[in-house]
PDB file of C-alpha atoms in Angstrom:
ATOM      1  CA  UNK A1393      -1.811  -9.769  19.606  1.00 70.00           C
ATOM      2  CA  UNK A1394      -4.586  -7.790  21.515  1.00 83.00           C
ATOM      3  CA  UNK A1395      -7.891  -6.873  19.338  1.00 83.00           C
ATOM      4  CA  UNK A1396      -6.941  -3.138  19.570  1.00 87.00           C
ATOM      5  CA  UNK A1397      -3.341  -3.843  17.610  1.00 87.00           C
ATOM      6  CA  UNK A1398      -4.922  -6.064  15.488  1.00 89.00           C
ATOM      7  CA  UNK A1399      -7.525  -2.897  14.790  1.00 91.00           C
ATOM      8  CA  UNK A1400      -4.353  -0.764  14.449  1.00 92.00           C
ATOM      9  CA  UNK A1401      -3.569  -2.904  11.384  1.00 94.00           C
ATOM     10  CA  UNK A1402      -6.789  -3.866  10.017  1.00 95.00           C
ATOM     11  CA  UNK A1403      -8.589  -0.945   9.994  1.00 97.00           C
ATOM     12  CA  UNK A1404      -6.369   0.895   7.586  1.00 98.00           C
ATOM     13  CA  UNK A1405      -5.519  -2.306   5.416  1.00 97.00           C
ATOM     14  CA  UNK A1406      -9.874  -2.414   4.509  1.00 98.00           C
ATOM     15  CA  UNK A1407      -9.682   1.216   3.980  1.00 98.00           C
ATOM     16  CA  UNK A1408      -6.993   0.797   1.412  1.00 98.00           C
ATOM     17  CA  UNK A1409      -8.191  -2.272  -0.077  1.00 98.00           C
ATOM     18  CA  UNK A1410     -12.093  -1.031  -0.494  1.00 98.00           C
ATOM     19  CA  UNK A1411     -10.967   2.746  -1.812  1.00 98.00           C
ATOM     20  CA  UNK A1412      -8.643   0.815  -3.962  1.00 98.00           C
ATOM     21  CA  UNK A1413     -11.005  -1.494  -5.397  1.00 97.00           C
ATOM     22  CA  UNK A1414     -14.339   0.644  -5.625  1.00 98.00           C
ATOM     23  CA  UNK A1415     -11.826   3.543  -7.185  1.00 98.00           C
ATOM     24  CA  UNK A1416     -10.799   1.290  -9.791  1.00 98.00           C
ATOM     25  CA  UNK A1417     -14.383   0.061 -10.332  1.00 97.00           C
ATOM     26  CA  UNK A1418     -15.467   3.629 -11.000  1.00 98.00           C
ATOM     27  CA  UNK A1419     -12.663   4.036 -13.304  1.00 98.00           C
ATOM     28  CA  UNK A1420     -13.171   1.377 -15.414  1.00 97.00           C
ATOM     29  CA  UNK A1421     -16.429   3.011 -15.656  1.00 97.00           C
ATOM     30  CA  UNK A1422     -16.122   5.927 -15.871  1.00 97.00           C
ATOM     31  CA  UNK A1423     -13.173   6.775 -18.009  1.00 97.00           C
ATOM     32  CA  UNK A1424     -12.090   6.110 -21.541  1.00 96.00           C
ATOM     33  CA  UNK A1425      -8.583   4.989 -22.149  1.00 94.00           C
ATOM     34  CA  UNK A1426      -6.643   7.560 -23.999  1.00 90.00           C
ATOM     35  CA  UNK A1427      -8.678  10.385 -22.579  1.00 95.00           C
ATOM     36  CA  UNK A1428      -7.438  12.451 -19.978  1.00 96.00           C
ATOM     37  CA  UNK A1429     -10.328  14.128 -18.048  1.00 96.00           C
ATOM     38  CA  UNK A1430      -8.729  16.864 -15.534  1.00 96.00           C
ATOM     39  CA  UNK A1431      -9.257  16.564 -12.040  1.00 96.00           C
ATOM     40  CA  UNK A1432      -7.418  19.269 -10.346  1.00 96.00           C
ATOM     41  CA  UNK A1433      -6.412  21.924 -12.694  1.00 94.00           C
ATOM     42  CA  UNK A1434      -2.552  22.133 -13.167  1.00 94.00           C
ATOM     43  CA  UNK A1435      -2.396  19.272 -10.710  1.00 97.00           C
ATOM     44  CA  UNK A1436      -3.693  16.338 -10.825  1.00 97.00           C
ATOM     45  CA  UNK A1437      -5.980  14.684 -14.344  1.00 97.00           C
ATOM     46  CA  UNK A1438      -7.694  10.823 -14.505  1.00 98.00           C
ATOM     47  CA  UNK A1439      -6.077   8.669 -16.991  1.00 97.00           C
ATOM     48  CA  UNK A1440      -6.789   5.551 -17.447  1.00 98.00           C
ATOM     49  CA  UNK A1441      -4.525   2.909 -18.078  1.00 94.00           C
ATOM     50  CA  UNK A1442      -3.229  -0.381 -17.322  1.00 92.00           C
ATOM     51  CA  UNK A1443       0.344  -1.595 -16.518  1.00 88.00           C
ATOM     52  CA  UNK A1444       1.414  -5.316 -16.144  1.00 83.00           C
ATOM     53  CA  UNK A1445       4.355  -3.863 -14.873  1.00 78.00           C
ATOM     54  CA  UNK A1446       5.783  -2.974 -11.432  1.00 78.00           C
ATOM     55  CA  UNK A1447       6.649   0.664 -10.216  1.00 73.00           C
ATOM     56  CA  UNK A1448       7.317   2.814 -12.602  1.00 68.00           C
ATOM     57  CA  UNK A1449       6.520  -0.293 -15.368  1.00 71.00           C
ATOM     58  CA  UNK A1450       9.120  -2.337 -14.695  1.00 75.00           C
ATOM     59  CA  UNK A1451       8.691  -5.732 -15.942  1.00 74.00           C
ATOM     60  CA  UNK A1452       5.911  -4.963 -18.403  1.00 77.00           C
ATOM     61  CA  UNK A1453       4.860  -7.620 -19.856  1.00 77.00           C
ATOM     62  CA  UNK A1454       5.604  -9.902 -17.078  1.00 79.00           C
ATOM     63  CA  UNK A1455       2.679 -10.391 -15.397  1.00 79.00           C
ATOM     64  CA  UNK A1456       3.307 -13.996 -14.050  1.00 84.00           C
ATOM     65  CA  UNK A1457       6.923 -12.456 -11.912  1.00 86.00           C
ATOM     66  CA  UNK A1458       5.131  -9.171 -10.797  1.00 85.00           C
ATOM     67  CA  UNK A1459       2.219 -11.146  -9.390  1.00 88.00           C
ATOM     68  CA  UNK A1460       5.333 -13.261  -7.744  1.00 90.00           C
ATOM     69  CA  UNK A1461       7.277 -10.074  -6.762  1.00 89.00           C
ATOM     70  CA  UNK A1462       3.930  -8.510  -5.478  1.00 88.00           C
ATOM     71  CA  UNK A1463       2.893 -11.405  -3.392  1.00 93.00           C
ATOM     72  CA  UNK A1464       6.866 -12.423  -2.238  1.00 94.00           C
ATOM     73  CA  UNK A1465       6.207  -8.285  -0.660  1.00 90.00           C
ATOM     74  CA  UNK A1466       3.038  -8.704   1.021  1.00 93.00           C
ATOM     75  CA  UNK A1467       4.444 -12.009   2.633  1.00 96.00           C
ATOM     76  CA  UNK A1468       7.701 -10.406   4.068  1.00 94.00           C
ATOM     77  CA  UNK A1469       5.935  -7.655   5.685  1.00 92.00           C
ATOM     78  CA  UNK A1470       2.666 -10.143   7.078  1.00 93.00           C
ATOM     79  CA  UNK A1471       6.058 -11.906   8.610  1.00 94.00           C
ATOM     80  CA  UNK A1472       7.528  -8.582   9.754  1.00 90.00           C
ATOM     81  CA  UNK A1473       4.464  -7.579  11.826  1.00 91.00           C
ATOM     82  CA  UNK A1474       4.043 -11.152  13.169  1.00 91.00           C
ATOM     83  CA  UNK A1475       7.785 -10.854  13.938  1.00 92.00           C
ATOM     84  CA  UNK A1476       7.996  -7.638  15.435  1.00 89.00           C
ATOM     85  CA  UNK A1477       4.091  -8.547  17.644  1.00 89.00           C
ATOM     86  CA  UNK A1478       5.595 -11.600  18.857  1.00 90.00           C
ATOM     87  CA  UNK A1479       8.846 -10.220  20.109  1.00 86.00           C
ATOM     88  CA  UNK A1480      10.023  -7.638  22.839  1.00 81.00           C
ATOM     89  CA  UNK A1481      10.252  -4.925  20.352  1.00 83.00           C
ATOM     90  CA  UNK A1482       6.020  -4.365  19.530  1.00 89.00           C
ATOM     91  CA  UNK A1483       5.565  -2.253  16.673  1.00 91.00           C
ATOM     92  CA  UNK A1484       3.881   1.280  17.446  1.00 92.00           C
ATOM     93  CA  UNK A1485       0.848   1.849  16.613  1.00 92.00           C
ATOM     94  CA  UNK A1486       2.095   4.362  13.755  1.00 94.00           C
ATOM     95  CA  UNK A1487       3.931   1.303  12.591  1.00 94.00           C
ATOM     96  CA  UNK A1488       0.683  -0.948  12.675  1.00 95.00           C
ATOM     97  CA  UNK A1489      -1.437   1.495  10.750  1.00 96.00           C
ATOM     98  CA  UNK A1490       1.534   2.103   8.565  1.00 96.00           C
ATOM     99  CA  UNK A1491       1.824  -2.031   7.337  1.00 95.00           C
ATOM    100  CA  UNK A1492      -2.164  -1.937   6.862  1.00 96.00           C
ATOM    101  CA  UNK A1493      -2.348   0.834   4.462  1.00 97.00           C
ATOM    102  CA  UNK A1494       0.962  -1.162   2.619  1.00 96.00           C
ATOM    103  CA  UNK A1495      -1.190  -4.745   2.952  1.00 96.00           C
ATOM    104  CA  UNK A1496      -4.170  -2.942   1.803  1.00 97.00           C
ATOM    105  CA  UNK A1497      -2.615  -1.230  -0.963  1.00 96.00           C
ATOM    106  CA  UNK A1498      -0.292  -4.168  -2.018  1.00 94.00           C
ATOM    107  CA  UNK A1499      -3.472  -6.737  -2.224  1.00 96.00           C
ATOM    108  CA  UNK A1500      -5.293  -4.386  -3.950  1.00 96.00           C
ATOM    109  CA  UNK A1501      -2.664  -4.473  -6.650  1.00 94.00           C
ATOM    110  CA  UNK A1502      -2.758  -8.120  -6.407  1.00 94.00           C
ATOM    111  CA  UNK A1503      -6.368  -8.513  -6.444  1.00 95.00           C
ATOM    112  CA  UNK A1504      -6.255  -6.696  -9.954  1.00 94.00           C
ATOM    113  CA  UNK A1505      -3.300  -8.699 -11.187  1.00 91.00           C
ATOM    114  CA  UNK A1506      -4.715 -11.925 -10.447  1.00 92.00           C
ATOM    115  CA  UNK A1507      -7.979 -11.165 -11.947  1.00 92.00           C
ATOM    116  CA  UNK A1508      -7.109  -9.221 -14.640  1.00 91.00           C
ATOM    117  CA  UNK A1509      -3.827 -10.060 -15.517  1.00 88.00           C
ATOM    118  CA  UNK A1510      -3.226  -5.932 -15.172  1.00 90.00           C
ATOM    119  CA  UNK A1511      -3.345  -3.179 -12.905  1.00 93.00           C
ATOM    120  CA  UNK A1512      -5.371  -0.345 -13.228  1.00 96.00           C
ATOM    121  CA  UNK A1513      -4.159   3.123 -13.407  1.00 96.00           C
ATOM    122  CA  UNK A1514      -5.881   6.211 -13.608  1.00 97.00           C
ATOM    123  CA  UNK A1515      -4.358   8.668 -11.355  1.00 97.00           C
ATOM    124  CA  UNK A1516      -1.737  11.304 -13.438  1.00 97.00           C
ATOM    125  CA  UNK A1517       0.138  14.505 -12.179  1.00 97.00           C
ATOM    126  CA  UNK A1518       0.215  17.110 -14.335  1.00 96.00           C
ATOM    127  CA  UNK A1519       3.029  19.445 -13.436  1.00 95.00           C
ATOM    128  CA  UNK A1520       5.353  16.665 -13.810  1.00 95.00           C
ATOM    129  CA  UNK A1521       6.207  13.704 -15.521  1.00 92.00           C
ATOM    130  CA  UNK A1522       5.549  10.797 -13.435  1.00 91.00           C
ATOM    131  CA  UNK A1523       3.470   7.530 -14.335  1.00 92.00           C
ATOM    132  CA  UNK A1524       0.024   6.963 -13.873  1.00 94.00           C
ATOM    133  CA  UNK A1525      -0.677   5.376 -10.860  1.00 95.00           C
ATOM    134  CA  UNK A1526      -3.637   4.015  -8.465  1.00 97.00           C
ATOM    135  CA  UNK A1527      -5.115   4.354  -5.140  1.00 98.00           C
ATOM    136  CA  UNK A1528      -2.971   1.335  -4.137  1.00 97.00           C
ATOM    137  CA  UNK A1529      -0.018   2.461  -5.220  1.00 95.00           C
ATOM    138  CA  UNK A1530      -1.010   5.844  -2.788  1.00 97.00           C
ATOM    139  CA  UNK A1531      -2.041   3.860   0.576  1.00 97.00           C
ATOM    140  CA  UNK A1532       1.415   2.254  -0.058  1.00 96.00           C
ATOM    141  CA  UNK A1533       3.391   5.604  -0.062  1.00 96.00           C
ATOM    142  CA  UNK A1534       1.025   6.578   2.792  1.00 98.00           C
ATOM    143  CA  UNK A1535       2.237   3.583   4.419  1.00 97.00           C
ATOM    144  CA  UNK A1536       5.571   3.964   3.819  1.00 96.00           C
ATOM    145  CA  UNK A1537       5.695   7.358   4.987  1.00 97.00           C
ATOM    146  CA  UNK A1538       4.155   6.316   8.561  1.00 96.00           C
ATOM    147  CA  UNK A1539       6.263   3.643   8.798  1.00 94.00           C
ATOM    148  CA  UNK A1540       9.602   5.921   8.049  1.00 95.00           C
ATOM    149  CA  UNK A1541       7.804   9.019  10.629  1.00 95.00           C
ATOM    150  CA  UNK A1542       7.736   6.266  13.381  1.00 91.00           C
ATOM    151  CA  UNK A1543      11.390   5.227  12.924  1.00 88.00           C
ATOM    152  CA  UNK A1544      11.841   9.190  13.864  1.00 89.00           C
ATOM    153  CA  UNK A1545       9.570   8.960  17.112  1.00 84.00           C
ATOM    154  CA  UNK A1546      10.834   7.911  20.754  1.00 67.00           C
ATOM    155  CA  UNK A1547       9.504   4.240  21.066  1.00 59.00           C
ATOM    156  CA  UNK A1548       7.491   5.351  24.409  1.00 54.00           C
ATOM    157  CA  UNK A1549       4.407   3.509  23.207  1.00 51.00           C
ATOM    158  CA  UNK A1550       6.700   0.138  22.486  1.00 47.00           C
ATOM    159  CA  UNK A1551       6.429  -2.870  25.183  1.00 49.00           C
ATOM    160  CA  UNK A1552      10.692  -3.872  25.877  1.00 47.00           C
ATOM    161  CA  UNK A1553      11.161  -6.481  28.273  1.00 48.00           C
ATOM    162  CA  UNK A1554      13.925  -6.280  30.520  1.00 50.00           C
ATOM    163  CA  UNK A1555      16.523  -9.198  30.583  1.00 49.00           C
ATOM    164  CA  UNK A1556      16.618 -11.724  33.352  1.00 46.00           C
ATOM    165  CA  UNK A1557      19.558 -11.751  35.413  1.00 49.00           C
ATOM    166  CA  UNK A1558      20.136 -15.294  34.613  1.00 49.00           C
ATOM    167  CA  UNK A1559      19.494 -14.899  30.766  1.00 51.00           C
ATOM    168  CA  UNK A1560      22.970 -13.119  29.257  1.00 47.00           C
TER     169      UNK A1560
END
């Protein structure tokens, strides 16, 4: 993998992982559980909480198999971009900053797992009903949403090697 794929990938995973864990640092700080302080009116208030759980709190109370689940994640898509990198088919670079801001995002969770046995929450829509979440739990989504855009895109900027005439 050249140094400006592995930049690609990189770059947004410590973006993730440092706004993840300095935002949940100031949190912890910064804001009393059970208090809601509003952030953008009619939008968007800080809540802090903390979830053993998974999305949307399943498995509360199960910190040992979301840690599992969490990791088993990260893993599959670490082996996905090796995968893809390694084949005919390169991933774009959409699809390279896409799986940083999910690796980012997904260790971040992890970090606070393994350490605290809990995630950190503090992010809470108002105009809806919608559990608290984290600035992991957004680079994922932002992820995610890159990573579904670039399945949309003509894959100009993708490397496919033509077959050999004795290879069929």
């Amino acid at each position: 993998m050249r140094p400006a794929r592995i930049f690609a990938t990189a770059t947004p995973f410590a973006c993730a992982l440092t706004a993840d864990i300095f935002t949940k640092i100031w949190a912890n700080n910064a804001l009393l559980q059970g208090r809601s302080v509003p952030f953008i009116p009619s939008f968007l208030q800080l809540s802090l909480t903390r979830n053993t759980g998974i999305a949307f709190g399943i498995g509360q109370g199960h910190a040992v198999v979301t840690t599992a689940i969490g990791c088993t994640i990260f893993l599959a898509i670490l082996a996905w971009i090796i995968w893809r990198e390694r084949g005919a088919q390169k991933l774009s670079g959409l699809e390279l900053s896409g799986a940083g801001f999910i690796l980012g995002g997904a260790l971040g969770n992890i970090f606070d797992r393994v350490c605290h046995g809990e995630v950190t929450d503090f992010l809470e829509f108002v105009f809806v009903s919608f559990p608290v979440f984290n600035v992991a739990d957004v680079m994922i989504d932002v992820g995610a949403g890159l990573v579904i855009i670039s399945s949309f895109m003509i894959p100009a900027c993708r490397k496919v090697e033509p077959h050999s005439a004795g290879n069929s």
